[in-house]
Coordinates of C-alpha atoms and ligand atoms in Angstrom, one line a residue:
M271 CA -22.7 -23.4 -17.7
S272 CA -19.9 -25.9 -17.3
Q273 CA -19.2 -27.1 -13.8
H274 CA -15.8 -28.2 -12.3
E275 CA -14.2 -29.2 -9.1
I276 CA -11.4 -26.8 -9.5
I277 CA -10.6 -24.2 -12.1
I278 CA -7.0 -22.9 -12.4
V279 CA -6.6 -19.6 -14.2
G280 CA -3.1 -19.4 -15.8
G281 CA -1.3 -22.2 -17.6
G282 CA 2.3 -21.4 -16.8
I283 CA 4.5 -23.7 -14.7
S284 CA 2.7 -22.4 -11.5
G285 CA -0.8 -23.3 -12.8
L286 CA 0.2 -26.5 -14.5
S287 CA 2.2 -27.8 -11.6
L288 CA -0.8 -27.1 -9.3
A289 CA -3.0 -29.0 -11.8
H290 CA -0.6 -32.0 -11.5
Y291 CA -0.8 -31.9 -7.7
C292 CA -4.6 -31.5 -7.8
V293 CA -4.8 -34.7 -9.9
K294 CA -2.6 -36.4 -7.3
A295 CA -5.1 -35.2 -4.6
G296 CA -7.9 -36.8 -6.6
L297 CA -9.4 -33.8 -8.3
Q298 CA -10.0 -33.1 -12.0
P299 CA -8.7 -29.6 -12.8
L300 CA -9.6 -27.3 -15.7
V301 CA -6.7 -25.0 -16.6
M302 CA -7.5 -21.9 -18.6
D303 CA -5.0 -19.5 -20.2
K304 CA -5.6 -16.4 -22.2
D305 CA -2.7 -17.1 -24.6
D306 CA -3.2 -19.4 -27.5
R307 CA -0.8 -22.0 -26.0
M308 CA -0.1 -23.4 -22.5
G309 CA 3.2 -22.7 -20.8
G310 CA 3.3 -19.0 -20.1
T311 CA 7.0 -18.1 -19.6
F312 CA 8.0 -21.6 -20.6
N313 CA 8.0 -20.5 -24.3
T314 CA 10.2 -22.6 -26.6
C315 CA 10.2 -21.3 -30.2
R316 CA 10.3 -24.4 -32.4
R317 CA 11.1 -24.5 -36.1
D318 CA 11.3 -28.1 -37.3
S319 CA 14.0 -29.7 -35.1
F320 CA 15.6 -26.4 -34.2
W321 CA 14.4 -24.7 -31.1
F322 CA 15.3 -21.8 -28.8
E323 CA 14.0 -20.3 -25.6
L324 CA 12.1 -17.0 -25.5
G325 CA 11.6 -17.3 -21.7
A326 CA 12.9 -19.7 -19.1
H327 CA 15.9 -21.6 -20.2
T328 CA 17.8 -23.4 -17.4
C329 CA 16.9 -25.7 -14.5
Y330 CA 19.2 -26.9 -11.7
N331 CA 19.4 -30.1 -9.7
S332 CA 18.6 -28.0 -6.6
Y333 CA 15.1 -27.7 -8.0
G334 CA 14.0 -30.7 -6.0
N335 CA 10.2 -30.4 -6.4
L336 CA 10.7 -29.8 -10.1
V337 CA 12.8 -32.9 -10.4
D338 CA 10.0 -35.0 -8.7
L339 CA 7.5 -33.4 -11.1
L340 CA 9.7 -34.4 -14.1
R341 CA 9.9 -37.9 -12.8
E342 CA 6.1 -38.1 -12.3
T343 CA 5.3 -36.8 -15.7
G344 CA 7.8 -39.0 -17.5
S345 CA 10.2 -36.2 -18.5
L346 CA 13.2 -37.0 -16.4
D347 CA 14.9 -39.1 -19.2
Q348 CA 14.7 -36.1 -21.5
I349 CA 17.0 -34.0 -19.4
T350 CA 19.9 -32.7 -21.4
K351 CA 23.2 -31.0 -20.4
P352 CA 24.1 -27.6 -21.9
G353 CA 27.5 -27.3 -23.4
S354 CA 29.9 -24.7 -22.1
A355 CA 29.7 -21.2 -23.6
G356 CA 30.6 -18.1 -21.5
Y357 CA 28.5 -15.3 -19.9
K358 CA 29.7 -11.9 -21.0
L359 CA 29.0 -8.2 -20.5
F360 CA 27.9 -5.7 -23.2
T361 CA 29.7 -2.4 -22.5
E362 CA 29.9 0.9 -24.5
N363 CA 33.2 -0.6 -25.8
G364 CA 31.5 -3.8 -27.1
I365 CA 31.5 -7.3 -25.6
K366 CA 33.8 -7.9 -22.7
S367 CA 34.6 -10.6 -20.2
I368 CA 33.1 -10.2 -16.8
T369 CA 36.5 -10.2 -15.1
S370 CA 37.7 -7.4 -17.4
Q371 CA 35.0 -5.2 -15.8
L372 CA 35.9 -6.1 -12.2
S373 CA 38.4 -4.3 -10.0
I374 CA 40.4 -7.0 -8.4
P375 CA 41.8 -4.8 -5.6
E376 CA 38.3 -3.7 -4.7
M377 CA 37.2 -7.3 -4.7
I378 CA 40.0 -8.4 -2.3
V379 CA 39.2 -5.6 0.1
S380 CA 35.4 -6.3 0.0
L381 CA 35.0 -10.1 -0.1
P382 CA 35.9 -10.8 3.6
R383 CA 32.8 -8.7 4.4
M384 CA 30.7 -11.7 3.2
F385 CA 31.3 -13.4 6.5
A386 CA 30.1 -10.5 8.6
T387 CA 27.1 -9.4 6.4
K388 CA 23.7 -11.1 6.5
M389 CA 21.5 -11.1 3.5
A390 CA 18.2 -10.7 5.4
G391 CA 16.9 -7.2 5.4
E392 CA 19.4 -6.1 2.7
T393 CA 18.7 -5.1 -0.9
V394 CA 20.7 -6.6 -3.7
E395 CA 22.5 -3.3 -4.1
S396 CA 23.3 -2.8 -0.4
Y397 CA 24.4 -6.4 0.2
Y398 CA 26.4 -7.0 -3.0
S399 CA 28.0 -3.5 -2.9
K400 CA 29.4 -4.5 0.5
V401 CA 30.6 -8.0 -0.7
F402 CA 32.0 -7.0 -4.1
G403 CA 32.6 -3.3 -3.7
K404 CA 30.4 -0.4 -5.0
R405 CA 32.3 0.0 -8.3
N406 CA 32.2 -3.7 -9.0
F407 CA 28.5 -3.8 -8.3
R408 CA 27.9 -0.9 -10.8
S409 CA 30.0 -2.2 -13.6
A410 CA 29.6 -6.0 -13.5
I411 CA 27.7 -7.6 -10.7
G412 CA 24.5 -5.4 -10.9
P413 CA 24.2 -5.8 -14.7
M414 CA 24.6 -9.6 -14.4
F415 CA 21.8 -9.7 -11.8
N416 CA 19.6 -7.3 -13.9
A417 CA 20.0 -9.9 -16.7
V418 CA 19.0 -12.8 -14.4
I419 CA 15.7 -11.1 -13.3
C420 CA 15.1 -8.9 -16.4
Q421 CA 14.8 -5.7 -14.4
K422 CA 17.0 -3.3 -12.4
S423 CA 17.9 -5.6 -9.5
N424 CA 19.1 -2.9 -7.0
D425 CA 16.0 -2.8 -4.7
F426 CA 15.2 -6.6 -4.9
P427 CA 15.6 -8.3 -1.5
A428 CA 19.1 -10.0 -1.5
D429 CA 17.8 -13.2 0.2
M430 CA 15.1 -13.7 -2.5
L431 CA 17.4 -13.5 -5.5
F432 CA 19.4 -16.8 -5.1
K433 CA 18.6 -19.5 -2.6
K434 CA 20.6 -22.3 -1.1
R435 CA 18.7 -25.5 -1.8
L436 CA 19.6 -29.2 -1.5
R437 CA 21.1 -30.6 -4.7
R438 CA 19.7 -33.8 -6.1
K439 CA 23.0 -35.5 -6.9
E440 CA 21.3 -38.1 -9.2
V441 CA 20.5 -35.4 -11.7
I442 CA 23.0 -33.3 -13.6
R443 CA 23.7 -29.9 -12.0
K444 CA 22.3 -27.6 -14.7
F445 CA 19.9 -28.8 -17.4
S446 CA 17.3 -28.2 -20.1
L447 CA 15.1 -30.7 -21.8
Q448 CA 15.4 -32.2 -25.3
G449 CA 13.1 -29.9 -27.3
G450 CA 13.4 -27.1 -24.8
L451 CA 11.8 -26.3 -21.4
Q452 CA 8.3 -26.0 -22.8
S453 CA 8.4 -29.8 -23.1
I454 CA 7.9 -29.7 -19.3
T455 CA 4.7 -27.8 -19.4
D456 CA 3.6 -29.7 -22.6
A457 CA 4.1 -33.0 -20.7
I458 CA 2.0 -31.9 -17.7
A459 CA -0.8 -30.5 -19.9
A460 CA -0.9 -33.9 -21.8
D461 CA -2.2 -35.7 -18.7
P462 CA -5.7 -36.8 -19.7
A463 CA -6.9 -36.0 -16.1
I464 CA -6.1 -32.3 -16.8
E465 CA -8.4 -30.4 -19.1
T466 CA -6.8 -27.4 -20.7
V467 CA -8.4 -24.5 -22.6
A468 CA -6.1 -22.0 -24.4
G469 CA -7.1 -18.7 -25.8
M470 CA -9.6 -18.1 -23.0
E471 CA -9.2 -15.0 -20.8
V472 CA -11.1 -14.9 -17.5
Q473 CA -12.6 -11.5 -17.1
E474 CA -14.7 -11.6 -14.0
I475 CA -15.1 -13.8 -10.9
E476 CA -18.0 -14.0 -8.5
F477 CA -18.2 -16.0 -5.3
A478 CA -21.6 -16.8 -3.8
A479 CA -23.1 -19.7 -1.8
N480 CA -19.6 -21.4 -1.9
V481 CA -19.5 -21.5 -5.7
F482 CA -17.1 -19.6 -7.9
T483 CA -18.6 -18.3 -11.2
L484 CA -16.1 -17.2 -13.9
T485 CA -17.0 -15.2 -16.9
T486 CA -14.6 -15.1 -19.9
T487 CA -14.1 -12.4 -22.5
D488 CA -16.2 -14.4 -25.0
G489 CA -19.1 -14.4 -22.5
S490 CA -18.8 -18.1 -21.5
C491 CA -19.5 -19.0 -17.8
Y492 CA -17.8 -21.7 -15.7
E493 CA -18.6 -22.8 -12.2
A494 CA -16.2 -24.3 -9.6
K495 CA -16.0 -25.4 -6.0
Y496 CA -12.3 -24.4 -5.8
L497 CA -10.6 -21.6 -7.7
A498 CA -6.9 -21.1 -8.2
L499 CA -5.3 -18.1 -9.7
A500 CA -1.9 -18.7 -11.2
T501 CA -1.5 -15.4 -13.0
P502 CA 0.7 -12.4 -12.4
S503 CA -0.3 -10.6 -9.2
A504 CA -1.9 -7.6 -11.1
S505 CA -4.3 -9.9 -13.0
A506 CA -5.1 -11.8 -9.8
A507 CA -5.8 -8.4 -8.1
N508 CA -8.2 -7.3 -10.9
L509 CA -10.1 -10.6 -10.8
L510 CA -10.4 -10.7 -7.0
Q511 CA -11.6 -7.1 -6.6
K512 CA -15.2 -8.0 -6.2
P513 CA -15.2 -11.3 -4.4
F514 CA -12.1 -10.9 -2.2
P515 CA -11.4 -7.1 -1.9
E516 CA -8.9 -7.4 1.0
I517 CA -6.7 -9.9 -0.8
A518 CA -7.1 -7.9 -4.0
K519 CA -5.8 -4.7 -2.3
K520 CA -2.7 -6.5 -1.1
L521 CA -2.0 -8.0 -4.5
A522 CA -2.5 -4.7 -6.2
A523 CA 0.3 -3.2 -4.1
L524 CA 2.9 -5.7 -5.5
Q525 CA 5.1 -4.4 -8.3
A526 CA 6.1 -6.1 -11.5
E527 CA 8.2 -5.4 -14.6
K528 CA 7.0 -6.0 -18.2
V529 CA 9.6 -7.4 -20.4
E530 CA 9.4 -7.7 -24.2
T531 CA 11.5 -10.4 -25.8
L532 CA 12.5 -10.4 -29.4
G533 CA 14.0 -13.6 -30.7
V534 CA 16.1 -14.0 -33.9
V535 CA 17.4 -17.0 -35.8
V536 CA 20.5 -16.3 -37.9
R537 CA 22.6 -18.5 -40.2
K538 CA 25.8 -19.3 -38.3
E539 CA 28.1 -17.8 -40.9
E540 CA 26.3 -14.4 -40.6
V541 CA 26.9 -13.8 -36.9
K542 CA 30.0 -11.8 -36.1
I543 CA 30.3 -12.7 -32.5
G544 CA 31.8 -15.9 -31.0
P545 CA 29.9 -18.6 -29.0
I546 CA 28.3 -17.1 -26.0
A547 CA 25.6 -18.4 -23.6
A548 CA 24.3 -15.1 -22.4
L549 CA 25.1 -11.4 -22.6
A550 CA 24.2 -8.9 -19.9
A551 CA 24.1 -5.2 -20.9
Q552 CA 25.7 -2.7 -18.6
N553 CA 23.5 0.1 -19.7
D554 CA 21.4 -0.4 -22.8
I555 CA 17.8 -0.7 -24.2
F556 CA 18.0 -4.4 -23.5
Y557 CA 18.8 -6.2 -20.2
S558 CA 20.3 -9.3 -21.8
F559 CA 20.2 -11.9 -24.4
V560 CA 20.2 -15.6 -24.0
S561 CA 21.5 -17.7 -26.9
R562 CA 21.1 -21.2 -28.1
D563 CA 24.9 -21.6 -28.3
T564 CA 24.9 -24.1 -25.4
F565 CA 23.1 -26.5 -27.7
P566 CA 25.0 -25.9 -30.9
D567 CA 23.3 -26.5 -34.3
P568 CA 25.3 -27.1 -37.5
C569 CA 23.4 -24.3 -39.4
Y570 CA 21.8 -21.8 -37.2
R571 CA 22.2 -19.7 -34.1
A572 CA 19.4 -18.0 -32.1
F573 CA 19.3 -15.2 -29.6
A574 CA 16.4 -14.0 -27.4
F575 CA 16.9 -10.3 -26.5
H576 CA 15.0 -9.2 -23.4
F577 CA 14.2 -5.5 -23.9
K578 CA 13.2 -2.8 -21.4
T579 CA 9.6 -1.5 -21.9
D580 CA 10.8 1.9 -23.1
A581 CA 13.2 0.4 -25.7
G582 CA 11.4 2.0 -28.6
S583 CA 9.8 0.6 -31.8
R584 CA 10.3 -3.0 -33.1
E585 CA 12.5 -1.5 -35.8
A586 CA 14.7 0.2 -33.3
R587 CA 15.1 -3.1 -31.3
L588 CA 15.9 -5.0 -34.5
D589 CA 18.5 -2.4 -35.3
R590 CA 20.1 -2.8 -31.9
I591 CA 20.1 -6.6 -32.3
A592 CA 21.8 -6.1 -35.7
Q593 CA 24.5 -3.9 -34.2
V594 CA 25.2 -6.5 -31.4
L595 CA 25.3 -9.5 -33.7
G596 CA 26.9 -7.8 -36.7
T597 CA 24.2 -8.8 -39.1
R598 CA 20.7 -7.9 -40.1
T599 CA 20.0 -11.0 -42.1
F600 CA 17.5 -12.8 -39.8
E601 CA 16.1 -16.1 -41.0
H602 CA 13.2 -15.8 -38.5
T603 CA 12.1 -13.3 -35.9
T604 CA 9.5 -13.8 -33.1
S605 CA 8.5 -12.1 -29.9
A606 CA 7.0 -12.7 -26.5
K607 CA 5.8 -10.6 -23.5
H608 CA 6.6 -11.5 -19.9
V609 CA 5.6 -10.1 -16.6
I610 CA 8.2 -10.6 -13.8
P611 CA 7.7 -9.6 -10.2
S612 CA 9.7 -6.7 -8.7
L613 CA 10.0 -7.9 -5.1
R614 CA 10.8 -5.4 -2.4
L615 CA 12.0 -5.6 1.3
G616 CA 9.0 -6.5 3.5
H617 CA 7.6 -8.8 0.8
K618 CA 7.6 -11.8 3.1
Q619 CA 5.3 -10.0 5.5
T620 CA 2.8 -9.1 2.7
I621 CA 2.7 -12.8 1.6
A622 CA 2.2 -13.9 5.2
E623 CA -0.8 -11.5 5.4
I624 CA -2.2 -12.8 2.1
D625 CA -1.8 -16.4 3.3
G626 CA -3.7 -15.4 6.5
L627 CA -6.6 -14.1 4.4
L628 CA -6.6 -17.2 2.2
A629 CA -6.8 -19.6 5.1
G630 CA -10.1 -21.5 5.3
T631 CA -11.2 -20.2 1.9
P632 CA -11.6 -22.3 -1.3
L633 CA -9.4 -19.8 -3.1
L634 CA -5.8 -20.8 -4.0
L635 CA -3.1 -18.4 -5.1
T636 CA 0.2 -19.4 -6.7
G637 CA 2.7 -17.8 -9.0
N638 CA 6.2 -16.4 -9.1
Y639 CA 5.5 -13.6 -6.7
F640 CA 5.4 -15.6 -3.5
T641 CA 8.8 -16.9 -2.4
G642 CA 10.8 -16.0 -5.4
I643 CA 10.8 -16.0 -9.2
A644 CA 12.8 -19.2 -9.9
I645 CA 10.9 -22.2 -11.4
E646 CA 11.4 -24.1 -8.2
D647 CA 9.7 -21.3 -6.2
C648 CA 6.7 -21.6 -8.5
V649 CA 6.5 -25.3 -8.2
S650 CA 7.0 -25.3 -4.4
R651 CA 4.3 -22.7 -3.9
S652 CA 1.9 -24.8 -6.0
L653 CA 2.7 -27.9 -4.0
Q654 CA 2.0 -26.0 -0.8
E655 CA -1.3 -24.6 -2.1
S656 CA -2.4 -28.0 -3.4
R657 CA -2.4 -29.2 0.3
R658 CA -5.3 -26.9 0.9
V659 CA -7.5 -29.0 -1.4
A660 CA -8.4 -32.6 -0.8
R661 CA -11.3 -34.6 -1.9
Ligands
FAD233 C1 12.8 -14.2 -19.8 C2 12.7 -15.0 -18.6 C3 13.7 -16.0 -18.4 C4 13.6 -16.8 -17.2 N1 14.6 -17.8 -17.1 C5 14.5 -18.6 -16.0 C6 15.4 -19.7 -15.8 O1 16.2 -20.0 -16.7 N2 15.3 -20.5 -14.7 C7 14.4 -20.2 -13.7 O2 14.4 -20.9 -12.7 N3 13.5 -19.2 -13.8 C8 13.6 -18.4 -14.9 N4 12.7 -17.4 -15.1 C9 11.6 -17.2 -14.1 C10 10.5 -18.3 -14.3 O3 10.6 -18.8 -15.6 C11 9.1 -17.7 -14.1 O4 9.1 -17.0 -12.8 C12 8.0 -18.7 -14.2 O5 8.1 -19.4 -15.4 C13 6.7 -18.0 -14.0 O6 5.6 -19.0 -14.2 P1 4.1 -18.7 -13.7 O7 3.3 -19.8 -14.1 O8 4.1 -18.2 -12.3 O9 3.8 -17.4 -14.6 P2 3.6 -17.2 -16.2 O10 4.5 -18.1 -16.9 O11 3.6 -15.7 -16.4 O12 2.1 -17.7 -16.4 C14 1.0 -17.0 -16.1 C15 -0.1 -17.3 -17.1 O13 -1.3 -16.6 -16.7 C16 -2.0 -16.3 -17.9 N5 -3.1 -15.3 -17.5 C17 -2.9 -14.1 -17.0 N6 -4.1 -13.5 -16.8 C18 -5.0 -14.4 -17.2 C19 -6.5 -14.3 -17.3 N7 -7.2 -13.3 -16.9 N8 -7.1 -15.4 -17.8 C20 -6.4 -16.5 -18.3 N9 -5.1 -16.6 -18.2 C21 -4.4 -15.5 -17.7 C22 -0.9 -15.8 -18.8 O14 -1.3 -15.8 -20.2 C23 0.2 -16.7 -18.5 O15 0.3 -17.8 -19.4 C24 12.7 -16.6 -16.2 C25 11.7 -15.5 -16.4 C26 11.8 -14.8 -17.6 C27 10.7 -13.7 -17.8

């Protein structure tokens, strides 16, 4: 049985940033992930020097804790600025500009309501329908937000979708990293003080005499004084059922959406649509695609299509991609699965209750289902949880 000070289950940005903060606190963490690579939603598909993102793609200088993390892991000088390419809407009449789908008179009537309407207690649909008008929300604003969070955004709490954060003026406003965003998680995982094990799914957790015992699907056992779960909420709920049933019950009540991403690399001359950063679908089997056009390559273009779970077979999805791009000649195809929280009104209260139950225990919880799904929300939650462990 291998023994550790702290084991972190889940090697996405939440788990790895927590590992980094644990090292700063003087601990030697072990991070385990069921996938055969670390990074979770930081998933850069690399083919020689060409890369494109299957998951997270953009960071902002308002991500202050992330900026500090990049500095501390030596990644800050790899920041790179995306070129300009527009965001568009995919309608039943093909690709259209966002403004073409907006009613300007409705906008002029609605926008002043922004000053009288508070976000707190409102859903995305109720708040933005007031501010932009119902028709505008349906035809353009809603689909754009669906694309941002890869799910129908209507019932999401308005104040948890976008947040005002201080900008770090020393860093460019919007950025990726040379080699893609997975370079961030790669750099954290490369710290020799952090031990990582990929391809290892934790199946069961016991907690007795102040020691956690973890059993993995291959039957291996690990012991730790502290345990952190940095997995989607449903996985955390399953694992905590026996040792922390009250916390497990609250976690099990949280909702999430499964998203299947299909990425294609295409020769430039084959693609029939012009340069485009991202496309949001008004009503289709996919929510959106994100392209690599903001980092143009002389030979190739790449597109990551984020599909709804009921989008049909892989063949049906490839057919839809072919229709959108105007070609079925793909140089390379690849796929990824993501789980993304579907937050609802009252979520902050549930999190406060979970935090109340965690207080005083050697169990840490982090992830994208606490304060929001943005990368900065994950890193900030991990920083906050790391303060509960100290040598
Ligand atoms: C398609 C997409 C694009 C996005 N783009 C952006 C963006 O551009 N900017 C932005 O700010 N945010 C973006 N987000 C949101 C943000 O990227 C995610 O919220 C964040 O990366 C989630 O990180 P995480 O570590 O909490 O979870 P994950 O990345 O999901 O990591 C959880 C890990 O836990 C592992 N795991 C689960 N169960 C077990 C188990 N039993 N044993 C071992 N391991 C387990 C999983 O394999 C996984 O690797 C995007 C999200 C998606 C889905």
